Amino acid sequence: MLLLETGNRILESTILDRIAAVANGDKLDHVEIMAADFDGVQFHVHTPTDNKALLQVSVQTKCGANLLQFGNAHLQSVYGSLLQGSAEDGYDATLHVDLTTATPDIAKKVSLLKRHLLALPFIHVFDAIDKKAGLSEIITIPYRDQEAFYIKPEGDRVIVIFDIFFKDQDDIVFSKVFLQEFQDARRTIQNAPAVTFSQKEPPLELRGLKNTHSGESHGFVSFVLFQAHIGAKSREKVLDLIQTFRDYLHYHIKCSKAYMHTMMRNRVDSLLQILNRAKPEPVDQTKRTMSGKTFKRQ
Amino acid sequence: MASGSAAPAGGGGKQRNYLNCIRATLTAAMCLENFGSQQVERHNKPEVEVKGNKELLLNPIIIARNKEKVLIEGSINSLRVSVSIKKSDEIEVVLAKRFMRFLTQRAENFVILRRKPIEGYDISFLVTNTHTEKMYKHKLVDFIIQFMEDIDKEISDIRLSVNARARVVAQEYLREYQ
């Protein structure tokens, strides 16, 4: 499975299990679950009141304020009455799920809570471009401790720039190999977004912006999304994928390091076999006399 | 310290010639016998590591082929072979470093491997008279030559697999945008 899953499986299975329990007529228990997702996002699922059929799901991100400044119209359109007016203390958004009336569809929607929350700034920019509203300012979303992504509308296209931090210096070399392939993929895949990357210094599009990180361990990847990607037909898929690009990259770098270890381990085994050929076979040192007595020569 | 270098012959067998030269030198240098330490009573140390007495050491030889080279230092009771791997670009530097670290951590299993390489080289072997007493000499030389071939092959294999993976990963991701 190459692509990362968009929904959160913990949320989905929690709700699905409880829906099945309700259908069976089983008794429901109190729930208290703290779950995590990519990019430091935390979920809190619990039963707030004595009514065990009412489940409260809250999500918390590092950049909640930045995201919600674009208004939660999109969240309202997706979740309707499930969305609560004010979020739980310390969280960015809260949903109430009635397990007696919930369907698997609703479970799927709830599992996509993080995805919908993070899509808010993108939708704001995409809509503005559709309406030709002429936005030009760069939106900064610091979604991780030392990393951020920037959305820059430019005419009829959008440039999304990721600032990726690499803790391990070797990862930078691996990422160069991977990102070179991303850049070259345009040759074979028509309509792919244009990808460029640079290291250390932020790209020209970010010149003049305050608070940008730079340094040996920072890499910058720019995606240019064209009309075809912003339009209603592909928009949902694009929103799914662009949010977790940084995680996708790191995940595959780690996978190739793990594969490397497997190859090295196999090679070590074969080398040891060759070395063992150098050891002479132990000679059997048991000697016998004519009458049958045996003694072993140590 | 005199150092000799062998010029590789032209044609497709360059790698072959290089390895044959190393094989011949190793076979000659691996004539080891037990020799107690002249410095400390009752001690027996590998003279090539201690380098206490000049008369016990042989001239070191470097056999080089472009960027890759092998340093062979001999003595009366021990032999030290240091290999420097050919690395053509950044990713191979990273892969070679990781692979060598992986191997040296398992130095105990490999018996003749040295835990730290000599300065300027990627990996080192230390063969003493105890090893040649317990193992066949010609097989030990075989092992070292095979080791060098295998490392080169392994690093280029890993590098190809990383490139292939990168291509698949990039295409899988960008294909979804269509």
Short mmCIF file of C-alpha atoms in Angstrom, two decimals:
data_model
loop_
_atom_site.label_atom_id
_atom_site.label_comp_id
_atom_site.label_asym_id
_atom_site.label_seq_id
_atom_site.Cartn_x
_atom_site.Cartn_y
_atom_site.Cartn_z
CA MET A 1 0.00 0.00 0.00
CA LEU A 2 1.84 3.03 -1.25
CA LEU A 3 -0.49 5.93 -0.51
CA LEU A 4 -1.31 6.90 3.07
CA GLU A 5 -4.87 6.38 4.27
CA THR A 6 -6.83 9.61 4.52
CA GLY A 7 -9.30 8.75 7.28
CA ASN A 8 -8.37 7.87 10.83
CA ARG A 9 -8.97 4.18 11.37
CA ILE A 10 -9.26 4.46 15.14
CA LEU A 11 -12.20 6.85 14.90
CA GLU A 12 -13.88 4.87 12.21
CA SER A 13 -13.64 1.51 13.95
CA THR A 14 -14.66 2.95 17.33
CA ILE A 15 -17.91 4.21 15.86
CA LEU A 16 -18.52 1.18 13.65
CA ASP A 17 -18.04 -1.20 16.59
CA ARG A 18 -20.52 0.74 18.67
CA ILE A 19 -23.06 0.91 15.86
CA ALA A 20 -22.81 -2.89 15.56
CA ALA A 21 -23.24 -3.19 19.34
CA VAL A 22 -26.38 -1.06 19.22
CA ALA A 23 -27.75 -3.13 16.35
CA ASN A 24 -27.14 -6.29 18.38
CA GLY A 25 -28.83 -4.81 21.40
CA ASP A 26 -25.64 -5.02 23.50
CA LYS A 27 -25.03 -2.67 26.37
CA LEU A 28 -22.74 0.24 25.57
CA ASP A 29 -19.80 1.24 27.77
CA HIS A 30 -18.31 4.60 28.64
CA VAL A 31 -15.67 5.57 26.13
CA GLU A 32 -12.48 7.51 26.82
CA ILE A 33 -10.02 7.38 23.96
CA MET A 34 -7.10 9.67 23.14
CA ALA A 35 -5.87 8.95 19.63
CA ALA A 36 -3.13 10.55 17.58
CA ASP A 37 -2.76 11.11 13.87
CA PHE A 38 -0.06 12.47 11.53
CA ASP A 39 1.39 15.93 12.16
CA GLY A 40 0.80 15.93 15.91
CA VAL A 41 -2.99 15.93 15.60
CA GLN A 42 -4.85 14.57 18.63
CA PHE A 43 -8.36 13.20 18.86
CA HIS A 44 -10.44 12.84 22.00
CA VAL A 45 -13.38 10.45 21.89
CA HIS A 46 -15.52 10.13 24.97
CA THR A 47 -19.00 9.83 26.41
CA PRO A 48 -19.65 13.23 27.99
CA THR A 49 -23.07 12.60 29.56
CA ASP A 50 -24.82 9.62 31.10
CA ASN A 51 -26.45 8.87 27.76
CA LYS A 52 -24.06 6.17 26.52
CA ALA A 53 -25.35 6.50 22.99
CA LEU A 54 -23.95 10.01 22.64
CA LEU A 55 -20.29 10.13 21.59
CA GLN A 56 -18.21 13.29 21.52
CA VAL A 57 -15.31 13.47 19.07
CA SER A 58 -12.88 16.40 19.27
CA VAL A 59 -9.80 17.21 17.23
CA GLN A 60 -6.79 19.34 18.13
CA THR A 61 -4.10 20.55 15.72
CA LYS A 62 -1.04 22.75 16.27
CA CYS A 63 -2.37 25.42 13.97
CA GLY A 64 -6.06 25.38 14.86
CA ALA A 65 -6.36 29.16 15.07
CA ASN A 66 -4.71 29.62 11.67
CA LEU A 67 -7.09 27.13 10.08
CA LEU A 68 -10.30 28.37 11.64
CA GLN A 69 -9.66 31.96 10.63
CA PHE A 70 -10.98 30.91 7.23
CA GLY A 71 -14.34 30.17 8.74
CA ASN A 72 -15.79 26.73 9.24
CA ALA A 73 -18.39 26.90 6.48
CA HIS A 74 -16.91 23.80 4.91
CA LEU A 75 -17.10 21.86 8.17
CA GLN A 76 -20.71 22.88 8.54
CA SER A 77 -21.54 21.73 5.05
CA VAL A 78 -19.93 18.31 5.65
CA TYR A 79 -21.06 17.60 9.20
CA GLY A 80 -24.26 19.58 9.44
CA SER A 81 -25.89 19.06 12.80
CA LEU A 82 -23.07 16.88 14.08
CA LEU A 83 -20.79 19.88 14.40
CA GLN A 84 -21.04 21.65 17.74
CA GLY A 85 -21.08 25.43 17.97
CA SER A 86 -18.15 25.69 20.32
CA ALA A 87 -15.38 23.13 20.55
CA GLU A 88 -14.37 21.25 23.70
CA ASP A 89 -11.84 23.04 25.91
CA GLY A 90 -8.36 22.87 24.34
CA TYR A 91 -9.64 21.46 21.07
CA ASP A 92 -10.33 22.99 17.68
CA ALA A 93 -13.58 21.32 16.64
CA THR A 94 -16.08 18.97 18.23
CA LEU A 95 -18.69 16.58 16.81
CA HIS A 96 -21.53 14.82 18.57
CA VAL A 97 -22.46 11.40 17.23
CA ASP A 98 -25.72 9.71 18.16
CA LEU A 99 -24.90 6.02 18.04
CA THR A 100 -28.55 4.99 17.74
CA THR A 101 -28.99 6.80 14.43
CA ALA A 102 -25.44 6.65 13.09
CA THR A 103 -24.61 4.81 9.88
CA PRO A 104 -21.27 3.52 8.53
CA ASP A 105 -21.32 6.54 6.24
CA ILE A 106 -21.29 8.83 9.25
CA ALA A 107 -18.43 6.82 10.76
CA LYS A 108 -16.44 7.42 7.57
CA LYS A 109 -17.22 11.13 7.66
CA VAL A 110 -16.12 11.43 11.28
CA SER A 111 -12.84 9.63 10.51
CA LEU A 112 -12.11 12.37 7.97
CA LEU A 113 -12.36 15.13 10.59
CA LYS A 114 -8.66 16.04 10.42
CA ARG A 115 -8.70 16.04 6.64
CA HIS A 116 -11.66 18.42 6.50
CA LEU A 117 -10.17 20.71 9.11
CA LEU A 118 -6.86 20.99 7.29
CA ALA A 119 -8.63 21.58 3.97
CA LEU A 120 -10.09 24.92 5.14
CA PRO A 121 -7.33 27.25 3.88
CA PHE A 122 -7.06 25.35 0.59
CA ILE A 123 -10.78 25.61 -0.08
CA HIS A 124 -10.68 29.31 0.70
CA VAL A 125 -7.97 29.83 -1.93
CA PHE A 126 -9.52 27.49 -4.52
CA ASP A 127 -12.91 29.20 -4.23
CA ALA A 128 -11.31 32.64 -4.55
CA ILE A 129 -9.55 31.59 -7.73
CA ASP A 130 -12.77 30.13 -9.15
CA LYS A 131 -14.50 33.41 -8.52
CA LYS A 132 -11.44 35.26 -9.83
CA ALA A 133 -11.38 37.23 -6.61
CA GLY A 134 -7.75 38.26 -7.09
CA LEU A 135 -6.18 37.06 -3.85
CA SER A 136 -2.49 37.56 -3.65
CA GLU A 137 -1.31 37.15 -0.11
CA ILE A 138 0.58 34.09 1.04
CA ILE A 139 -1.12 31.96 3.67
CA THR A 140 1.18 30.44 6.27
CA ILE A 141 0.13 27.34 8.20
CA PRO A 142 2.69 26.17 10.81
CA TYR A 143 1.23 22.71 11.16
CA ARG A 144 4.27 21.11 12.83
CA ASP A 145 6.90 22.25 15.32
CA GLN A 146 9.62 23.28 12.91
CA GLU A 147 7.72 23.00 9.67
CA ALA A 148 5.04 24.92 7.84
CA PHE A 149 3.33 24.98 4.51
CA TYR A 150 2.54 28.07 2.48
CA ILE A 151 -0.28 28.58 0.01
CA LYS A 152 0.26 31.23 -2.63
CA PRO A 153 -2.42 32.02 -5.20
CA GLU A 154 -0.99 33.19 -8.48
CA GLY A 155 -3.40 34.10 -11.24
CA ASP A 156 -5.29 30.96 -12.12
CA ARG A 157 -2.98 28.57 -10.31
CA VAL A 158 -1.94 27.86 -6.74
CA ILE A 159 1.58 27.26 -5.48
CA VAL A 160 1.82 25.16 -2.33
CA ILE A 161 5.25 25.23 -0.68
CA PHE A 162 6.28 22.75 1.99
CA ASP A 163 9.07 23.50 4.41
CA ILE A 164 10.30 20.08 5.50
CA PHE A 165 12.67 19.55 8.41
CA PHE A 166 15.01 16.54 8.38
CA LYS A 167 16.30 15.40 11.72
CA ASP A 168 18.69 12.88 10.17
CA GLN A 169 21.28 14.31 7.79
CA ASP A 170 21.23 11.16 5.66
CA ASP A 171 17.51 11.71 5.06
CA ILE A 172 18.37 14.83 3.11
CA VAL A 173 20.33 12.79 0.57
CA PHE A 174 17.50 10.26 0.28
CA SER A 175 14.96 13.03 -0.11
CA LYS A 176 16.96 14.51 -2.98
CA VAL A 177 16.68 11.19 -4.84
CA PHE A 178 12.94 11.00 -4.18
CA LEU A 179 12.21 14.61 -5.04
CA GLN A 180 14.24 14.40 -8.24
CA GLU A 181 11.85 11.64 -9.31
CA PHE A 182 8.86 13.79 -8.41
CA GLN A 183 10.27 16.52 -10.59
CA ASP A 184 10.89 14.12 -13.46
CA ALA A 185 7.49 12.43 -13.26
CA ARG A 186 5.94 15.20 -15.34
CA ARG A 187 7.56 13.64 -18.36
CA THR A 188 5.46 10.50 -18.10
CA ILE A 189 2.32 11.70 -16.34
CA GLN A 190 0.33 14.35 -18.14
CA ASN A 191 -1.39 16.94 -16.01
CA ALA A 192 0.75 16.31 -12.97
CA PRO A 193 1.47 19.33 -10.79
CA ALA A 194 4.89 20.85 -11.35
CA VAL A 195 7.25 20.00 -8.51
CA THR A 196 10.49 21.79 -7.68
CA PHE A 197 12.65 21.51 -4.62
CA SER A 198 15.52 23.38 -3.03
CA GLN A 199 17.55 22.98 0.11
CA LYS A 200 18.60 25.44 2.79
CA GLU A 201 17.15 28.62 1.30
CA PRO A 202 13.41 29.23 0.81
CA PRO A 203 12.37 29.57 -2.83
CA LEU A 204 11.77 32.92 -4.55
CA GLU A 205 8.04 32.77 -3.93
CA LEU A 206 8.65 33.09 -0.21
CA ARG A 207 11.10 35.97 -0.41
CA GLY A 208 10.08 38.76 1.87
CA LEU A 209 8.00 36.60 4.16
CA LYS A 210 8.88 36.76 7.83
CA ASN A 211 9.34 33.74 10.04
CA THR A 212 10.53 31.37 7.35
CA HIS A 213 12.96 28.72 8.55
CA SER A 214 16.15 28.04 6.69
CA GLY A 215 19.25 25.98 7.26
CA GLU A 216 21.02 22.79 6.24
CA SER A 217 18.25 20.54 7.54
CA HIS A 218 15.36 22.29 5.82
CA GLY A 219 14.17 21.33 2.37
CA PHE A 220 11.57 23.24 0.38
CA VAL A 221 9.21 21.56 -2.07
CA SER A 222 6.89 23.59 -4.29
CA PHE A 223 3.80 22.17 -5.96
CA VAL A 224 2.17 24.18 -8.72
CA LEU A 225 -1.50 23.21 -8.94
CA PHE A 226 -3.20 24.05 -12.20
CA GLN A 227 -6.83 24.64 -13.13
CA ALA A 228 -7.37 20.94 -13.65
CA HIS A 229 -6.47 20.27 -10.03
CA ILE A 230 -8.44 23.12 -8.51
CA GLY A 231 -11.63 22.45 -10.44
CA ALA A 232 -14.50 20.60 -8.80
CA LYS A 233 -13.72 17.31 -10.55
CA SER A 234 -10.35 16.58 -8.93
CA ARG A 235 -10.53 18.94 -5.98
CA GLU A 236 -11.46 16.37 -3.33
CA LYS A 237 -8.68 13.99 -4.27
CA VAL A 238 -6.14 16.80 -4.41
CA LEU A 239 -7.15 17.99 -0.95
CA ASP A 240 -6.79 14.45 0.41
CA LEU A 241 -3.28 14.06 -0.95
CA ILE A 242 -1.66 17.44 -0.61
CA GLN A 243 -2.20 17.63 3.15
CA THR A 244 -0.11 14.58 3.95
CA PHE A 245 2.64 15.04 1.34
CA ARG A 246 5.36 15.58 3.92
CA ASP A 247 4.30 12.47 5.85
CA TYR A 248 4.16 10.48 2.61
CA LEU A 249 7.74 11.47 1.79
CA HIS A 250 9.11 10.63 5.22
CA TYR A 251 7.19 7.35 5.35
CA HIS A 252 8.74 6.17 2.11
CA ILE A 253 12.22 7.29 3.08
CA LYS A 254 11.88 5.19 6.23
CA CYS A 255 10.56 2.23 4.20
CA SER A 256 13.56 2.31 1.93
CA LYS A 257 15.91 2.48 4.92
CA ALA A 258 14.19 -0.59 6.35
CA TYR A 259 14.52 -2.39 3.02
CA MET A 260 18.19 -1.44 2.92
CA HIS A 261 18.67 -3.08 6.30
CA THR A 262 17.04 -6.27 5.05
CA MET A 263 19.37 -6.32 2.04
CA MET A 264 22.41 -5.70 4.24
CA ARG A 265 21.40 -8.43 6.65
CA ASN A 266 21.07 -10.92 3.81
CA ARG A 267 24.45 -9.91 2.48
CA VAL A 268 26.05 -10.38 5.90
CA ASP A 269 24.60 -13.88 6.08
CA SER A 270 26.02 -14.84 2.71
CA LEU A 271 29.45 -13.41 3.59
CA LEU A 272 29.51 -15.40 6.83
CA GLN A 273 28.77 -18.54 4.85
CA ILE A 274 31.79 -17.86 2.66
CA LEU A 275 33.93 -17.28 5.72
CA ASN A 276 32.84 -20.55 7.24
CA ARG A 277 34.18 -22.36 4.21
CA ALA A 278 37.62 -21.24 5.37
CA LYS A 279 37.34 -23.26 8.54
CA PRO A 280 38.48 -26.83 8.13
CA GLU A 281 36.05 -29.55 9.11
CA PRO A 282 36.67 -30.94 12.59
CA VAL A 283 38.41 -34.28 12.23
CA ASP A 284 36.81 -37.19 14.05
CA GLN A 285 39.40 -38.10 16.66
CA THR A 286 37.98 -41.38 17.87
CA LYS A 287 40.53 -44.19 17.63
CA ARG A 288 39.93 -47.93 18.08
CA THR A 289 42.22 -50.79 19.16
CA MET A 290 42.07 -54.30 17.62
CA SER A 291 40.06 -55.69 20.50
CA GLY A 292 37.41 -53.05 20.20
CA LYS A 293 38.34 -50.60 22.91
CA THR A 294 37.82 -47.01 21.85
CA PHE A 295 39.36 -43.84 23.15
CA LYS A 296 38.62 -40.34 22.08
CA ARG A 297 41.50 -38.01 21.28
CA GLN A 298 40.65 -34.59 22.61
CA MET B 1 57.38 4.14 4.00
CA ALA B 2 57.62 3.07 0.42
CA SER B 3 54.35 2.48 -1.38
CA GLY B 4 54.06 0.62 -4.67
CA SER B 5 51.10 0.86 -7.00
CA ALA B 6 50.04 -1.53 -9.74
CA ALA B 7 48.96 -0.10 -13.11
CA PRO B 8 45.80 -1.80 -14.38
CA ALA B 9 45.95 -3.29 -17.87
CA GLY B 10 43.55 -1.95 -20.51
CA GLY B 11 40.44 -3.72 -21.72
CA GLY B 12 37.39 -5.24 -20.01
CA GLY B 13 39.32 -7.14 -17.38
CA LYS B 14 40.37 -4.08 -15.39
CA GLN B 15 38.47 -5.18 -12.32
CA ARG B 16 39.84 -8.69 -12.74
CA ASN B 17 43.43 -7.44 -12.94
CA TYR B 18 42.99 -5.25 -9.91
CA LEU B 19 41.60 -8.11 -7.84
CA ASN B 20 44.22 -10.58 -9.08
CA CYS B 21 46.95 -8.19 -8.05
CA ILE B 22 45.42 -7.88 -4.58
CA ARG B 23 45.03 -11.63 -4.34
CA ALA B 24 48.70 -12.24 -5.17
CA THR B 25 49.87 -9.65 -2.64
CA LEU B 26 47.62 -11.03 0.09
CA THR B 27 48.79 -14.60 -0.48
CA ALA B 28 52.38 -13.44 -0.13
CA ALA B 29 51.71 -11.28 2.92
CA MET B 30 49.68 -13.91 4.72
CA CYS B 31 52.75 -15.96 5.70
CA LEU B 32 52.37 -15.52 9.43
CA GLU B 33 53.99 -17.29 12.33
CA ASN B 34 53.67 -17.04 16.06
CA PHE B 35 55.99 -14.44 17.55
CA GLY B 36 55.91 -13.39 21.19
CA SER B 37 56.19 -9.72 22.07
CA GLN B 38 59.76 -8.46 22.38
CA GLN B 39 58.66 -5.59 24.59
CA VAL B 40 56.67 -7.33 27.29
CA GLU B 41 57.41 -10.77 28.70
CA ARG B 42 54.87 -13.49 27.99
CA HIS B 43 52.73 -11.21 25.85
CA ASN B 44 51.73 -11.95 22.29
CA LYS B 45 50.51 -8.95 20.30
CA PRO B 46 49.77 -8.36 16.60
CA GLU B 47 52.94 -6.55 15.57
CA VAL B 48 51.24 -4.62 12.77
CA GLU B 49 49.02 -2.91 15.36
CA VAL B 50 51.71 -2.27 17.92
CA LYS B 51 54.48 -1.29 15.46
CA GLY B 52 57.08 -1.58 18.20
CA ASN B 53 60.02 -2.97 16.25
CA LYS B 54 60.91 -1.96 12.68
CA GLU B 55 62.49 -5.31 11.86
CA LEU B 56 59.21 -7.16 12.36
CA LEU B 57 57.23 -5.03 9.90
CA LEU B 58 57.04 -5.34 6.14
CA ASN B 59 56.74 -2.42 3.73
CA PRO B 60 53.11 -1.31 3.37
CA ILE B 61 51.69 -1.52 -0.15
CA ILE B 62 48.86 0.51 -1.66
CA ILE B 63 47.12 -1.00 -4.68
CA ALA B 64 44.93 1.66 -6.26
CA ARG B 65 42.51 1.86 -9.14
CA ASN B 66 41.11 5.37 -9.62
CA LYS B 67 39.22 6.19 -6.47
CA GLU B 68 39.24 2.75 -4.90
CA LYS B 69 42.37 1.54 -3.13
CA VAL B 70 43.63 -1.14 -0.80
CA LEU B 71 46.36 -0.71 1.83
CA ILE B 72 48.16 -3.91 2.84
CA GLU B 73 50.43 -3.73 5.88
CA GLY B 74 52.25 -6.93 6.83
CA SER B 75 54.32 -8.08 9.77
CA ILE B 76 55.69 -11.28 11.17
CA ASN B 77 52.58 -12.40 13.00
CA SER B 78 49.77 -10.28 11.61
CA LEU B 79 48.40 -8.63 8.50
CA ARG B 80 46.20 -5.54 8.19
CA VAL B 81 44.17 -4.93 5.03
CA SER B 82 42.28 -1.63 4.63
CA VAL B 83 39.80 -1.02 1.81
CA SER B 84 38.53 2.27 0.45
CA ILE B 85 35.30 1.85 -1.51
CA LYS B 86 34.53 3.66 -4.74
CA LYS B 87 31.71 6.16 -4.21
CA SER B 88 30.50 8.06 -7.23
CA ASP B 89 27.89 10.36 -5.68
CA GLU B 90 26.25 11.59 -2.50
CA ILE B 91 23.80 8.73 -2.12
CA GLU B 92 26.62 6.14 -2.46
CA VAL B 93 28.57 7.97 0.24
CA VAL B 94 25.59 7.66 2.58
CA LEU B 95 24.96 4.02 1.65
CA ALA B 96 28.64 3.05 2.06
CA LYS B 97 28.78 4.72 5.46
CA ARG B 98 25.66 2.89 6.66
CA PHE B 99 26.75 -0.44 5.27
CA MET B 100 30.21 -0.22 6.85
CA ARG B 101 28.72 0.71 10.21
CA PHE B 102 26.36 -2.27 9.90
CA LEU B 103 29.28 -4.62 9.22
CA THR B 104 31.66 -3.32 11.87
CA GLN B 105 28.95 -3.72 14.51
CA ARG B 106 29.02 -7.42 13.65
CA ALA B 107 32.83 -7.62 13.71
CA GLU B 108 32.76 -10.42 16.29
CA ASN B 109 30.92 -12.70 13.89
CA PHE B 110 33.35 -11.92 11.13
CA VAL B 111 36.40 -12.80 13.25
CA ILE B 112 38.96 -11.11 11.00
CA LEU B 113 37.14 -7.75 10.76
CA ARG B 114 38.50 -4.74 12.62
CA ARG B 115 35.94 -2.64 14.53
CA LYS B 116 37.40 0.66 13.41
CA PRO B 117 38.78 1.32 9.94
CA ILE B 118 42.18 2.91 9.50
CA GLU B 119 42.21 6.67 8.85
CA GLY B 120 41.35 7.40 5.27
CA TYR B 121 39.76 4.02 4.57
CA ASP B 122 36.25 2.60 4.89
CA ILE B 123 36.88 -0.82 6.42
CA SER B 124 39.83 -2.82 7.75
CA PHE B 125 40.70 -6.46 8.36
CA LEU B 126 43.20 -7.79 10.88
CA VAL B 127 44.45 -11.35 10.25
CA THR B 128 46.73 -12.87 12.89
CA ASN B 129 48.67 -16.13 13.07
CA THR B 130 45.92 -17.64 15.25
CA HIS B 131 43.48 -17.15 12.37
CA THR B 132 45.79 -18.73 9.81
CA GLU B 133 46.33 -21.65 12.17
CA LYS B 134 42.59 -22.27 12.43
CA MET B 135 41.54 -21.47 8.88
CA TYR B 136 42.81 -22.24 5.38
CA LYS B 137 44.98 -19.41 4.05
CA HIS B 138 43.80 -19.57 0.45
CA LYS B 139 40.17 -19.52 1.62
CA LEU B 140 40.84 -16.45 3.75
CA VAL B 141 42.24 -14.66 0.73
CA ASP B 142 39.19 -15.82 -1.26
CA PHE B 143 36.97 -14.37 1.42
CA ILE B 144 38.60 -10.96 1.39
CA ILE B 145 38.45 -10.71 -2.39
CA GLN B 146 34.82 -11.90 -2.42
CA PHE B 147 34.04 -9.36 0.30
CA MET B 148 35.33 -6.51 -1.81
CA GLU B 149 33.36 -7.62 -4.85
CA ASP B 150 30.22 -8.12 -2.79
CA ILE B 151 30.34 -4.68 -1.20
CA ASP B 152 30.55 -2.95 -4.56
CA LYS B 153 27.71 -5.04 -5.93
CA GLU B 154 25.58 -4.53 -2.84
CA ILE B 155 25.96 -0.76 -2.82
CA SER B 156 25.00 -0.48 -6.46
CA ASP B 157 22.05 -2.86 -5.88
CA ILE B 158 20.77 -0.81 -2.97
CA ARG B 159 21.18 2.37 -4.94
CA LEU B 160 19.20 0.95 -7.85
CA SER B 161 16.44 -0.17 -5.51
CA VAL B 162 16.23 3.29 -3.94
CA ASN B 163 15.95 4.88 -7.39
CA ALA B 164 13.30 2.38 -8.48
CA ARG B 165 11.33 2.93 -5.28
CA ALA B 166 11.55 6.70 -5.70
CA ARG B 167 10.16 6.44 -9.22
CA VAL B 168 7.24 4.27 -8.16
CA VAL B 169 6.47 6.45 -5.15
CA ALA B 170 6.50 9.65 -7.21
CA GLN B 171 4.35 8.21 -9.98
CA GLU B 172 1.83 6.65 -7.62
CA TYR B 173 1.37 9.99 -5.86
CA LEU B 174 1.21 12.25 -8.88
CA ARG B 175 -0.99 9.86 -10.85
CA GLU B 176 -3.77 10.58 -8.39
CA TYR B 177 -3.78 14.22 -9.35
CA GLN B 178 -5.02 13.52 -12.83
#
